[in-house]
Amino acid sequence: MGVDRDYKCRVIKPDDFNEFWGLVIDELAGIELNIVCEEDKLRSDENTTVYQVFFDSLDRVRVSGWYSVPNSPKERLPAILLVPGYQSDPPIPKDWSAKGYACLSINPRGKVRSRNQFDPGYPGLLTHRIVDRNTYSYRGFYADAWRGVDFLLSRKEVDSDRIGVAGSSQGGGLTITTSAMRKEIKAASAGAPYLCGFMDAIELTDTYPYQEINDYLRINPDSSEQVENTLAYFDGISFADQISCPIIINIGLQDNVCPPETGYSLFETIGSNDKKLFEYDGHGHEAGRYVHSAIIDQFFDEHLKR
Amino acid sequence: MIDNRPIDFGQFWYSLGKELSEIPVAAETEILQMRSTDFADLYGVHMSSIGPYKIYGYLSVPKGDGPFPVIYYVPKNASVLEIIPQGTSNQIRSRYITFSVACRGMRTSDSPYSAMYPGQLTDGIESMSTYVYRGIVADTLRGLDFLLTFPHINKSSIVAWGNDNALLAGALHGAVTHIVSTPSFLYDSIQQASQTSSYPLEEFNDYFRLNPEKRDEVSKILAYYDLKFHASAITAETLIMADHEGGLHDSKTLSEFKENMSGQVTLHTSERSSYRDGMFAEEWVTEKLFGHDVAPIVPNHWKSE
């Protein structure tokens, strides 16, 4: 199937987009982090100390993460916020620490170890309370990722001027929203970005997880307009013009999960003057990972390491 | 490293089968309207496994009379149970009965035991009686027991698809006719773990770092689950999805395993592209079950036109 590189997603950024998210940011600011950071001796090794992290986020939901730090750093460290895929379990990011970064791998609400207060399940998360933007699952989910930046800023070993964000698939989508909303982010790498061009993606693909929305609309055909209205507030493309940091995007032209058309449309919308798109023909949702990993490493080295 | 099959290997697995056979499947099914379509119905299935322990699966059944070939998605080493794997065309549910099972510890099968990921692979590994994997294998086999009770299946076309558990299913349950497997953590586990820092194999490295005195005992326990000792029992026609050349589970590493398997084996070396590897697997299964003249059902972005 040929890919239209000039494809434009139909989402229109709502007029009150900034007002909506401004209220969320204000609400988040009023909630203490209440950080617990416990060393996990089982997962730590001679090079890296791994911590289990817990803190409060929107609606006082307790979210967790894995925090990994190189042992005995000689100076303050650059840091990476690693944001997770949709159905995969957030990894312990020892590989990032081996490259010299402090790294928080966050488990937003509903993910493993962050399920006690909120757990719509999989499938389920993508359409949970979708008819109201004020109760939609991703309102809190996005805020949890942004809260990860606050955690990193609280760490004395982290250089607050050298924080990046990275992820693929849903992690790619969260990279977009986080780099748009948190100006502390100095570099961003988004792979195969999900949560971008929702209403186009459900027509371009016939695969889960986007199929969850089609499932929902099949049962609730009268909710179509409400669903589209809600998703406009959560679409990565609506956030993208607010990104000002250097950013790289990689997409697979045979991506069967996050259609490449939405990647092109997203890329055009990104506000940063320092943006680059890597297209991998012959690749699916892994979006050329085996080649692109080295590019990501080099990108963060250039932007976050002195 | 344990080089020889444990003396009581056969007895160990016989006793598991016997224990499982004494527990009724006791399936309860409920239709899930939201995930049903005009071409397939979806059911949630609760089943009993050893313990006793209640596990859960998603059963998708094409509209029509059948019988239908089956794709059995074996339990993963991950928390989330999917209806079909992410990125698989939903239309595949119009051709196959699909059944995905969450073993104990995964979501929907996590009461009372909720596994951590990473964590599941070494949970209770300090002794044979406490290691969680015996139950996980039982849960994998229980899914096949349920399928055999279902009237619309084509018993000559049952594909076990997934990780190492697909190969264990083929070795330990006679219902499996075809296997598509990506071995990741049960082939010579400790030796393989020593060459990587990636999870889930890194779990073994973590465990031995804190418990170095347990290495011999753990090696003995893992020998019962090691794929190389199950190879000769696998008679189903099999597609092994090997790592790229030089990868941990590449064709060189798996060559002896392949040679020792009893059924026909195709070993595919990863092209490091989920598209190319995925197409190979879909084409292989379609050809084996339907012949050369039937096209595989693939996602929109994998179609050439």
Coordinates of C-alpha atoms in Angstrom, one line a residue:
Chain A
M1 CA 0.0 0.0 0.0
G2 CA 1.5 3.3 -1.0
V3 CA 1.8 6.0 1.7
D4 CA 0.7 9.5 1.0
R5 CA 3.5 11.7 2.4
D6 CA 1.3 14.8 2.1
Y7 CA -1.5 13.3 4.2
K8 CA -3.2 15.7 6.5
C9 CA -5.1 14.5 9.5
R10 CA -8.6 16.0 10.0
V11 CA -8.2 16.9 13.7
I12 CA -8.7 20.6 14.5
K13 CA -7.1 22.0 17.6
P14 CA -9.9 23.2 19.9
D15 CA -10.1 27.0 20.6
D16 CA -10.0 26.4 24.3
F17 CA -7.2 23.8 24.1
N18 CA -4.7 25.8 26.2
E19 CA -7.4 26.7 28.7
F20 CA -8.3 23.1 29.2
W21 CA -4.8 21.9 29.7
G22 CA -3.9 25.0 31.7
L23 CA -6.5 23.9 34.3
V24 CA -5.0 20.5 34.4
I25 CA -1.5 21.9 34.9
D26 CA -2.8 24.2 37.7
E27 CA -4.5 21.3 39.4
L28 CA -1.4 19.2 39.2
A29 CA 0.7 22.0 40.7
G30 CA -1.5 21.9 43.8
I31 CA -0.7 18.3 44.5
E32 CA 2.3 17.4 46.5
L33 CA 4.6 14.8 44.9
N34 CA 5.0 12.8 48.1
I35 CA 7.9 10.9 46.5
V36 CA 9.0 7.5 47.8
C37 CA 12.2 6.3 46.2
E38 CA 13.4 2.9 47.4
E39 CA 16.5 1.2 46.2
D40 CA 15.8 -2.2 44.6
K41 CA 18.8 -4.3 45.5
L42 CA 17.6 -7.2 43.3
R43 CA 17.6 -5.1 40.1
S44 CA 20.7 -3.0 41.0
D45 CA 24.2 -4.1 39.9
E46 CA 27.8 -3.1 40.1
N47 CA 27.3 -0.3 37.6
T48 CA 23.8 0.9 38.3
T49 CA 21.5 1.6 41.2
V50 CA 17.8 0.9 40.5
Y51 CA 15.0 2.4 42.5
Q52 CA 11.3 1.7 42.8
V53 CA 9.6 5.1 42.7
F54 CA 6.2 6.2 43.7
F55 CA 4.6 9.6 43.7
D56 CA 1.2 11.4 43.6
S57 CA -0.3 12.7 40.3
L58 CA -3.6 14.1 39.1
D59 CA -6.6 13.1 41.3
R60 CA -4.0 12.0 43.8
V61 CA -3.5 8.8 41.9
R62 CA -0.3 7.1 43.0
V63 CA 1.9 6.2 40.1
S64 CA 5.1 4.3 40.0
G65 CA 8.3 4.1 38.0
W66 CA 11.7 2.5 37.7
Y67 CA 14.5 5.0 38.3
S68 CA 18.0 4.0 37.3
V69 CA 21.2 5.9 38.0
P70 CA 24.8 5.2 37.1
N71 CA 26.9 4.4 40.2
S72 CA 29.2 7.1 41.5
P73 CA 28.6 9.9 39.0
K74 CA 31.4 12.5 39.0
E75 CA 29.0 15.4 38.2
R76 CA 25.3 16.1 37.8
L77 CA 23.8 13.8 35.2
P78 CA 21.7 14.4 32.1
A79 CA 18.4 12.6 32.4
I80 CA 15.9 10.8 30.3
L81 CA 12.2 10.4 30.9
L82 CA 11.3 7.1 29.3
V83 CA 7.6 6.8 28.4
P84 CA 5.9 3.5 27.8
G85 CA 4.1 1.7 25.0
Y86 CA 0.4 0.9 25.2
Q87 CA 0.3 -2.7 26.2
S88 CA 3.9 -3.3 27.0
D89 CA 5.2 -3.2 30.5
P90 CA 7.5 -0.3 31.3
P91 CA 11.1 -1.5 31.3
I92 CA 13.8 -1.1 33.9
P93 CA 16.0 1.4 32.1
K94 CA 19.5 0.1 33.1
D95 CA 20.5 0.4 29.5
W96 CA 20.1 4.2 29.6
S97 CA 22.2 4.4 32.8
A98 CA 24.9 2.4 31.1
K99 CA 25.0 5.3 28.6
G100 CA 25.5 7.8 31.3
Y101 CA 21.9 9.0 32.0
A102 CA 19.7 9.1 35.0
C103 CA 16.5 7.6 33.7
L104 CA 12.9 7.4 35.0
S105 CA 10.8 4.8 33.3
I106 CA 7.4 5.8 34.3
N107 CA 4.3 3.6 34.7
P108 CA 1.3 5.9 34.2
R109 CA -2.0 5.1 35.9
G110 CA -3.4 1.7 34.9
K111 CA 0.0 0.2 34.0
V112 CA 1.5 -2.6 36.0
R113 CA 2.4 -1.4 39.6
S114 CA 0.2 1.7 39.1
R115 CA -3.2 0.0 39.0
N116 CA -4.5 0.3 42.5
Q117 CA -6.7 3.3 42.0
F118 CA -7.3 3.3 38.2
D119 CA -7.4 0.2 36.0
P120 CA -9.6 0.3 32.9
G121 CA -7.6 -2.6 31.5
Y122 CA -6.4 -3.5 28.0
P123 CA -8.4 -3.3 25.8
G124 CA -10.2 -0.5 27.5
L125 CA -7.8 2.3 28.3
L126 CA -8.2 4.0 24.9
T127 CA -12.0 4.6 25.2
H128 CA -12.4 4.8 29.0
R129 CA -14.8 7.7 29.7
I130 CA -14.2 9.0 26.2
V131 CA -17.3 11.1 25.8
D132 CA -16.1 13.7 28.3
R133 CA -12.7 15.3 28.0
N134 CA -12.8 16.1 31.8
T135 CA -13.0 12.4 32.6
Y136 CA -11.2 10.7 29.7
S137 CA -8.6 8.3 30.8
Y138 CA -5.7 10.1 29.1
R139 CA -6.3 13.3 31.0
G140 CA -4.6 11.7 34.0
F141 CA -2.4 9.4 31.9
Y142 CA -0.8 12.4 30.2
A143 CA -0.4 14.3 33.5
D144 CA 1.4 11.3 35.0
A145 CA 4.0 11.4 32.3
W146 CA 4.4 15.2 32.8
R147 CA 4.7 14.5 36.5
G148 CA 7.8 12.4 35.7
V149 CA 9.6 15.6 34.8
D150 CA 8.8 16.9 38.3
F151 CA 10.3 13.8 39.8
L152 CA 13.5 14.2 37.8
L153 CA 13.7 17.9 38.7
S154 CA 13.5 16.9 42.4
R155 CA 16.7 14.7 42.1
K156 CA 19.9 16.3 43.2
E157 CA 22.0 14.1 40.9
V158 CA 20.0 15.4 37.8
D159 CA 21.1 18.5 35.9
S160 CA 17.7 20.2 35.4
D161 CA 19.0 21.9 32.2
R162 CA 19.6 18.5 30.5
I163 CA 16.4 16.5 30.5
G164 CA 15.1 14.6 27.5
V165 CA 12.1 12.5 26.8
A166 CA 12.0 9.3 24.7
G167 CA 9.6 6.6 23.7
S168 CA 8.0 4.6 20.9
S169 CA 4.4 3.9 20.0
Q170 CA 2.4 5.2 22.9
G171 CA 5.7 6.3 24.2
G172 CA 6.1 8.3 21.0
G173 CA 2.7 10.0 21.6
L174 CA 3.6 10.7 25.2
T175 CA 6.9 12.2 24.0
I176 CA 5.0 14.6 21.8
T177 CA 2.6 15.7 24.6
T178 CA 5.3 15.9 27.2
S179 CA 7.8 17.9 25.1
A180 CA 4.9 20.3 24.2
M181 CA 3.8 20.9 27.8
R182 CA 7.0 20.8 29.7
K183 CA 9.6 23.4 28.6
E184 CA 12.2 21.7 30.9
I185 CA 12.5 19.1 28.1
K186 CA 15.5 20.0 26.0
A187 CA 15.4 17.1 23.5
A188 CA 12.8 14.6 22.4
S189 CA 12.8 11.3 20.4
A190 CA 9.4 10.0 19.3
G191 CA 9.2 6.6 17.5
A192 CA 6.1 5.4 15.6
P193 CA 3.9 8.0 17.5
Y194 CA 0.6 6.7 18.7
L195 CA -2.2 9.0 19.9
C196 CA -1.8 11.2 16.8
G197 CA -4.6 11.5 14.3
F198 CA -7.0 9.2 16.1
M199 CA -10.0 9.6 13.8
D200 CA -7.8 9.1 10.7
A201 CA -6.0 6.1 12.3
I202 CA -9.2 4.2 13.0
E203 CA -9.9 4.3 9.3
L204 CA -6.4 3.7 8.0
T205 CA -5.8 0.6 10.2
D206 CA -7.7 -2.6 11.0
T207 CA -5.6 -3.5 14.1
Y208 CA -5.7 -3.0 17.8
P209 CA -5.3 -0.8 19.8
Y210 CA -7.0 1.8 17.5
Q211 CA -9.7 -0.8 16.9
E212 CA -10.9 -0.1 20.4
I213 CA -12.4 3.2 19.2
N214 CA -14.2 1.4 16.3
D215 CA -15.5 -1.1 18.8
Y216 CA -16.8 1.7 21.0
L217 CA -18.5 3.5 18.1
R218 CA -20.1 0.3 16.9
I219 CA -21.8 -0.1 20.2
N220 CA -22.3 3.7 20.7
P221 CA -22.9 5.1 17.2
D222 CA -24.6 8.2 18.6
S223 CA -21.5 9.2 20.5
S224 CA -19.3 9.7 17.4
E225 CA -19.4 13.5 17.6
Q226 CA -18.6 13.5 21.3
V227 CA -15.8 11.1 20.8
E228 CA -14.2 13.2 18.1
N229 CA -14.6 16.3 20.2
T230 CA -12.9 14.7 23.2
L231 CA -10.0 13.3 21.1
A232 CA -9.2 16.6 19.6
Y233 CA -8.0 17.7 23.1
F234 CA -5.8 14.7 23.4
D235 CA -4.5 14.4 19.9
G236 CA -0.7 14.7 19.6
I237 CA -1.2 16.8 16.5
S238 CA -3.1 19.4 18.7
F239 CA 0.0 19.6 21.0
A240 CA 2.6 19.6 18.3
D241 CA 2.8 23.3 17.5
Q242 CA 3.9 23.9 21.1
I243 CA 7.0 21.8 20.8
S244 CA 10.1 24.1 20.7
C245 CA 13.0 21.7 21.6
P246 CA 15.0 19.7 19.2
I247 CA 13.1 16.6 18.2
I248 CA 13.5 13.5 16.0
I249 CA 10.7 11.2 14.8
N250 CA 11.0 7.8 13.2
I251 CA 8.3 6.0 11.4
G252 CA 7.9 2.7 9.6
L253 CA 6.2 2.9 6.2
Q254 CA 4.6 -0.5 6.7
D255 CA 3.6 0.3 10.3
N256 CA 0.5 -1.7 10.9
V257 CA -0.3 -0.2 14.3
C258 CA 0.3 3.6 14.0
P259 CA -0.2 4.5 10.4
P260 CA 2.7 6.4 8.8
E261 CA 0.3 8.9 7.3
T262 CA -0.4 10.2 10.8
G263 CA 3.3 10.4 11.4
Y264 CA 3.7 12.7 8.4
S265 CA 0.8 14.8 9.4
L266 CA 2.2 15.1 13.0
F267 CA 5.7 16.0 11.7
E268 CA 4.4 18.9 9.6
T269 CA 2.6 20.4 12.6
I270 CA 5.6 20.3 15.1
G271 CA 6.6 23.8 16.0
S272 CA 10.3 23.3 16.6
N273 CA 12.7 24.6 14.1
D274 CA 15.0 21.8 14.9
K275 CA 13.1 18.7 13.8
K276 CA 14.0 15.7 11.7
L277 CA 11.9 12.8 10.3
F278 CA 13.4 9.4 9.7
E279 CA 11.4 7.2 7.4
Y280 CA 12.0 3.5 7.2
D281 CA 10.7 1.7 4.2
G282 CA 10.3 -2.0 4.6
H283 CA 9.6 -1.7 8.3
G284 CA 6.5 -2.0 10.5
H285 CA 5.8 -0.7 13.9
E286 CA 9.3 -1.2 15.1
A287 CA 10.1 1.7 12.8
G288 CA 13.6 0.7 11.9
R289 CA 14.7 0.3 15.5
Y290 CA 17.9 -1.6 14.8
V291 CA 19.2 1.2 12.7
H292 CA 17.6 4.1 14.5
S293 CA 18.8 3.2 18.1
A294 CA 22.2 4.6 17.3
I295 CA 20.7 7.7 15.8
I296 CA 18.7 8.3 19.1
D297 CA 21.9 7.8 21.1
Q298 CA 23.8 10.3 19.0
F299 CA 20.9 12.8 19.2
F300 CA 20.8 12.8 23.0
D301 CA 24.6 12.8 23.3
E302 CA 24.6 16.0 21.2
H303 CA 21.9 17.7 23.0
L304 CA 22.2 16.5 26.6
K305 CA 25.8 15.7 27.2
R306 CA 28.4 18.4 27.6
Chain B
M1 CA 24.9 -25.8 33.0
I2 CA 22.9 -29.0 33.1
D3 CA 23.7 -31.0 29.9
N4 CA 21.5 -33.9 30.5
R5 CA 17.7 -34.3 30.8
P6 CA 16.7 -34.9 34.5
I7 CA 16.2 -38.5 35.3
D8 CA 12.6 -37.9 36.4
F9 CA 11.8 -35.5 33.5
G10 CA 9.1 -37.7 32.1
Q11 CA 7.6 -38.3 35.6
F12 CA 7.6 -34.6 36.3
W13 CA 5.5 -33.8 33.3
Y14 CA 3.3 -36.8 33.6
S15 CA 2.4 -35.8 37.1
L16 CA 1.5 -32.3 35.9
G17 CA -0.7 -33.8 33.2
K18 CA -2.4 -36.1 35.7
E19 CA -2.9 -33.2 38.2
L20 CA -4.5 -31.1 35.4
S21 CA -6.7 -33.9 34.2
E22 CA -8.2 -34.3 37.7
I23 CA -9.3 -30.7 37.7
P24 CA -12.3 -30.0 35.4
V25 CA -12.0 -27.3 32.9
A26 CA -15.2 -25.8 34.3
A27 CA -15.4 -23.2 31.6
E28 CA -17.8 -20.2 32.0
T29 CA -18.2 -18.1 28.8
E30 CA -19.7 -14.7 28.4
I31 CA -20.2 -12.9 25.2
L32 CA -18.4 -9.5 25.0
Q33 CA -20.6 -7.4 22.7
M34 CA -18.3 -4.5 22.4
R35 CA -15.5 -6.6 20.9
S36 CA -17.9 -8.7 18.7
T37 CA -18.2 -7.6 15.0
D38 CA -20.3 -8.5 12.0
F39 CA -17.7 -11.3 11.2
A40 CA -16.8 -12.7 14.6
D41 CA -18.2 -13.0 18.1
L42 CA -15.9 -12.5 21.1
Y43 CA -16.3 -14.4 24.4
G44 CA -14.6 -14.1 27.7
V45 CA -13.7 -17.6 29.1
H46 CA -13.1 -18.4 32.7
M47 CA -11.4 -21.8 33.3
S48 CA -9.9 -23.7 36.2
S49 CA -6.3 -24.8 36.3
I50 CA -4.1 -26.5 38.8
G51 CA -4.0 -25.0 42.3
P52 CA -6.9 -24.8 41.8
Y53 CA -6.6 -21.4 40.1
K54 CA -9.0 -19.5 37.8
I55 CA -7.6 -18.2 34.6
Y56 CA -9.1 -16.2 31.7
G57 CA -9.0 -16.1 28.0
Y58 CA -10.5 -14.3 25.0
L59 CA -12.2 -16.6 22.5
S60 CA -13.1 -15.2 19.1
V61 CA -15.4 -17.3 16.8
P62 CA -16.1 -16.5 13.1
K63 CA -19.7 -16.1 12.1
G64 CA -20.9 -19.3 10.3
D65 CA -21.0 -23.0 10.9
G66 CA -17.4 -24.0 10.9
P67 CA -15.4 -26.0 11.6
F68 CA -12.7 -23.4 11.8
P69 CA -9.0 -23.6 12.1
V70 CA -7.6 -22.3 15.4
I71 CA -4.9 -19.9 16.4
Y72 CA -4.1 -20.4 20.0
Y73 CA -2.1 -17.4 21.4
V74 CA -0.2 -18.9 24.3
P75 CA 0.4 -16.9 27.5
K76 CA 2.9 -14.2 27.3
N77 CA 5.7 -13.0 29.6
A78 CA 4.0 -9.7 30.0
S79 CA 1.1 -8.4 32.0
V80 CA -1.5 -7.6 29.3
L81 CA -3.8 -10.1 27.7
E82 CA -4.6 -9.1 24.1
I83 CA -7.5 -10.5 22.1
I84 CA -5.1 -10.9 19.1
P85 CA -1.6 -9.6 19.1
Q86 CA -1.2 -5.8 18.6
G87 CA -0.8 -5.1 14.9
T88 CA -2.6 -8.3 13.7
S89 CA -5.4 -7.6 11.2
N90 CA -8.7 -7.8 13.1
Q91 CA -10.1 -9.5 9.9
I92 CA -8.1 -12.6 10.9
R93 CA -11.0 -13.3 13.3
S94 CA -13.2 -13.9 10.2
R95 CA -11.1 -16.9 9.2
Y96 CA -9.8 -18.4 12.4
I97 CA -11.1 -19.2 15.9
T98 CA -8.6 -17.3 18.0
F99 CA -8.0 -18.0 21.6
S100 CA -5.6 -16.0 23.8
V101 CA -5.0 -17.1 27.4
A102 CA -3.7 -15.1 30.4
C103 CA -1.7 -17.4 32.6
R104 CA -1.7 -16.9 36.4
G105 CA -0.3 -13.5 37.3
M106 CA -1.3 -11.7 34.1
R107 CA -4.1 -9.2 34.1
T108 CA -7.5 -10.9 34.1
S109 CA -5.8 -14.0 35.7
D110 CA -4.3 -12.0 38.6
S111 CA -6.4 -12.9 41.5
P112 CA -5.0 -13.8 44.0
Y113 CA -1.6 -13.9 42.3
S114 CA -0.5 -10.7 40.5
A115 CA 2.8 -11.1 38.8
M116 CA 5.4 -8.4 38.3
Y117 CA 7.1 -7.9 35.0
P118 CA 10.0 -8.3 35.3
G119 CA 9.6 -10.7 38.1
Q120 CA 7.4 -13.5 36.9
L121 CA 10.2 -15.6 35.3
T122 CA 12.0 -16.0 38.6
D123 CA 9.1 -16.0 41.0
G124 CA 9.5 -18.8 43.5
I125 CA 12.5 -20.2 41.7
E126 CA 14.3 -21.0 45.0
S127 CA 12.6 -24.5 45.0
M128 CA 10.9 -26.9 42.6
S129 CA 7.7 -26.7 44.6
T130 CA 7.5 -23.0 44.7
Y131 CA 8.6 -22.0 41.2
V132 CA 5.6 -20.4 39.4
Y133 CA 6.4 -21.8 36.0
R134 CA 4.9 -25.2 36.6
G135 CA 1.5 -23.5 37.0
I136 CA 2.1 -21.3 33.9
V137 CA 2.7 -24.4 31.8
A138 CA -0.4 -26.0 33.3
D139 CA -2.4 -22.8 32.3
T140 CA -1.0 -23.0 28.8
L141 CA -2.1 -26.6 28.4
R142 CA -5.5 -25.9 30.0
G143 CA -6.2 -23.5 27.1
L144 CA -5.9 -26.4 24.7
D145 CA -8.1 -28.6 26.9
F146 CA -10.8 -25.9 26.6
L147 CA -10.4 -25.7 22.9
L148 CA -11.0 -29.4 22.5
T149 CA -14.3 -29.0 24.2
F150 CA -15.4 -26.4 21.8
P151 CA -17.6 -27.8 19.0
H152 CA -16.6 -25.5 16.1
I153 CA -12.9 -26.2 15.9
N154 CA -11.1 -28.0 13.1
K155 CA -8.9 -30.4 15.1
S156 CA -6.5 -30.9 12.3
S157 CA -5.6 -27.2 12.3
I158 CA -4.6 -26.0 15.7
V159 CA -1.7 -23.5 15.7
A160 CA 0.1 -22.6 18.9
W161 CA 1.5 -19.2 18.4
G162 CA 3.8 -17.1 20.7
N163 CA 6.9 -17.4 22.8
D164 CA 8.6 -20.4 24.3
N165 CA 5.3 -21.6 25.7
A166 CA 4.1 -22.4 22.2
L167 CA 6.9 -25.0 21.9
L168 CA 6.1 -26.4 25.4
A169 CA 2.4 -26.6 24.3
G170 CA 3.5 -28.6 21.3
A171 CA 5.7 -30.9 23.3
L172 CA 3.2 -31.6 26.1
H173 CA -0.2 -31.5 24.4
G174 CA -1.3 -33.7 21.5
A175 CA -3.8 -31.2 20.2
V176 CA -1.2 -28.9 18.6
T177 CA -0.8 -29.5 14.9
H178 CA 1.3 -26.4 14.0
I179 CA 3.6 -24.1 16.0
V180 CA 4.8 -20.5 15.4
S181 CA 7.3 -19.7 18.1
T182 CA 9.8 -17.0 18.9
P183 CA 12.0 -18.6 21.6
S184 CA 13.1 -15.9 24.1
F185 CA 13.8 -17.2 27.6
L186 CA 13.5 -21.0 28.1
Y187 CA 16.3 -22.2 25.8
D188 CA 19.4 -22.8 27.8
S189 CA 18.3 -20.0 30.0
I190 CA 21.2 -19.4 32.3
Q191 CA 23.8 -19.7 29.6
Q192 CA 21.8 -17.3 27.4
A193 CA 21.3 -14.9 30.3
S194 CA 25.0 -14.6 30.8
Q195 CA 25.2 -13.0 27.4
T196 CA 22.7 -10.3 27.8
S197 CA 21.4 -7.6 30.1
S198 CA 18.0 -7.5 28.6
Y199 CA 14.8 -8.6 30.4
P200 CA 13.3 -11.1 30.9
L201 CA 16.6 -13.1 30.9
E202 CA 18.2 -10.4 33.0
E203 CA 16.0 -11.7 35.8
F204 CA 18.3 -14.7 36.2
N205 CA 21.3 -12.5 36.3
D206 CA 19.6 -10.3 39.0
Y207 CA 18.7 -13.4 41.0
F208 CA 22.2 -14.9 40.9
R209 CA 23.8 -11.6 41.9
L210 CA 21.8 -11.7 45.1
N211 CA 21.7 -15.5 45.5
P212 CA 24.9 -16.9 44.1
E213 CA 24.7 -20.0 46.2
K214 CA 21.4 -20.9 44.4
R215 CA 22.9 -21.4 41.0
D216 CA 23.1 -25.2 41.0
E217 CA 19.6 -25.6 42.4
V218 CA 18.1 -23.2 40.0
S219 CA 19.9 -24.9 37.1
K220 CA 18.4 -28.2 38.1
I221 CA 14.9 -26.6 38.2
L222 CA 15.2 -24.9 34.9
A223 CA 16.3 -28.1 33.2
Y224 CA 12.7 -29.3 33.4
Y225 CA 11.5 -26.3 31.4
D226 CA 14.5 -26.1 29.0
L227 CA 13.3 -26.3 25.4
K228 CA 16.2 -28.5 24.3
F229 CA 14.9 -31.3 26.5
H230 CA 11.4 -31.0 25.0
A231 CA 12.6 -30.9 21.3
S232 CA 12.1 -34.6 20.5
A233 CA 8.5 -34.5 21.8
I234 CA 7.5 -31.8 19.3
T235 CA 5.9 -33.5 16.3
A236 CA 3.8 -30.5 15.1
E237 CA 5.0 -28.7 12.0
T238 CA 6.9 -25.7 13.3
L239 CA 8.0 -22.3 12.3
I240 CA 10.8 -21.0 14.6
M241 CA 11.3 -17.2 14.4
A242 CA 15.0 -16.9 15.2
D243 CA 16.8 -13.7 16.0
H244 CA 18.8 -11.9 13.4
E245 CA 22.3 -13.4 12.7
G246 CA 24.4 -12.8 15.8
G247 CA 21.4 -12.3 18.0
L248 CA 20.9 -14.3 21.2
H249 CA 18.5 -16.8 19.8
D250 CA 19.8 -16.9 16.2
S251 CA 19.7 -19.8 13.8
K252 CA 23.2 -21.0 14.9
T253 CA 22.2 -21.1 18.6
L254 CA 18.9 -22.9 17.8
S255 CA 20.3 -25.3 15.1
E256 CA 20.8 -28.2 17.5
F257 CA 17.3 -27.7 19.0
K258 CA 15.9 -27.7 15.5
E259 CA 17.7 -30.9 14.5
N260 CA 16.3 -32.7 17.6
M261 CA 12.7 -31.8 16.9
S262 CA 10.6 -34.6 15.6
G263 CA 8.3 -32.7 13.2
Q264 CA 9.1 -30.6 10.1
V265 CA 10.7 -27.3 11.1
T266 CA 11.2 -24.1 9.2
L267 CA 13.7 -21.7 10.8
H268 CA 13.3 -18.1 9.8
T269 CA 16.1 -15.7 10.6
S270 CA 14.8 -12.3 11.6
E271 CA 15.2 -9.5 9.0
R272 CA 14.9 -7.0 11.9
S273 CA 11.6 -5.8 10.5
S274 CA 8.3 -6.6 12.2
Y275 CA 6.7 -6.1 8.7
R276 CA 9.0 -8.6 6.9
D277 CA 9.0 -11.1 9.7
G278 CA 5.3 -10.8 10.3
M279 CA 4.6 -11.3 6.6
F280 CA 6.7 -14.5 6.6
A281 CA 4.8 -15.9 9.5
E282 CA 1.4 -15.0 8.1
E283 CA 2.3 -16.5 4.7
W284 CA 3.7 -19.7 6.3
V285 CA 0.6 -20.4 8.4
T286 CA -1.8 -19.7 5.5
E287 CA 0.1 -22.0 3.2
K288 CA 0.2 -24.8 5.8
L289 CA -3.5 -24.6 6.6
F290 CA -5.0 -23.5 3.3
G291 CA -2.4 -24.2 0.6
H292 CA -0.7 -22.0 -1.9
D293 CA -3.8 -20.5 -3.5
V294 CA -5.1 -18.7 -0.5
A295 CA -3.8 -15.2 0.4
P296 CA -2.9 -14.4 4.0
I297 CA -5.0 -11.9 5.9
V298 CA -2.6 -9.1 6.7
P299 CA -2.9 -5.5 8.0
N300 CA -3.7 -2.7 5.6
H301 CA -0.2 -1.3 5.5
W302 CA 1.3 -4.7 4.6
K303 CA -0.8 -5.0 1.5
S304 CA 1.0 -4.4 -1.8
E305 CA -2.0 -2.8 -3.5

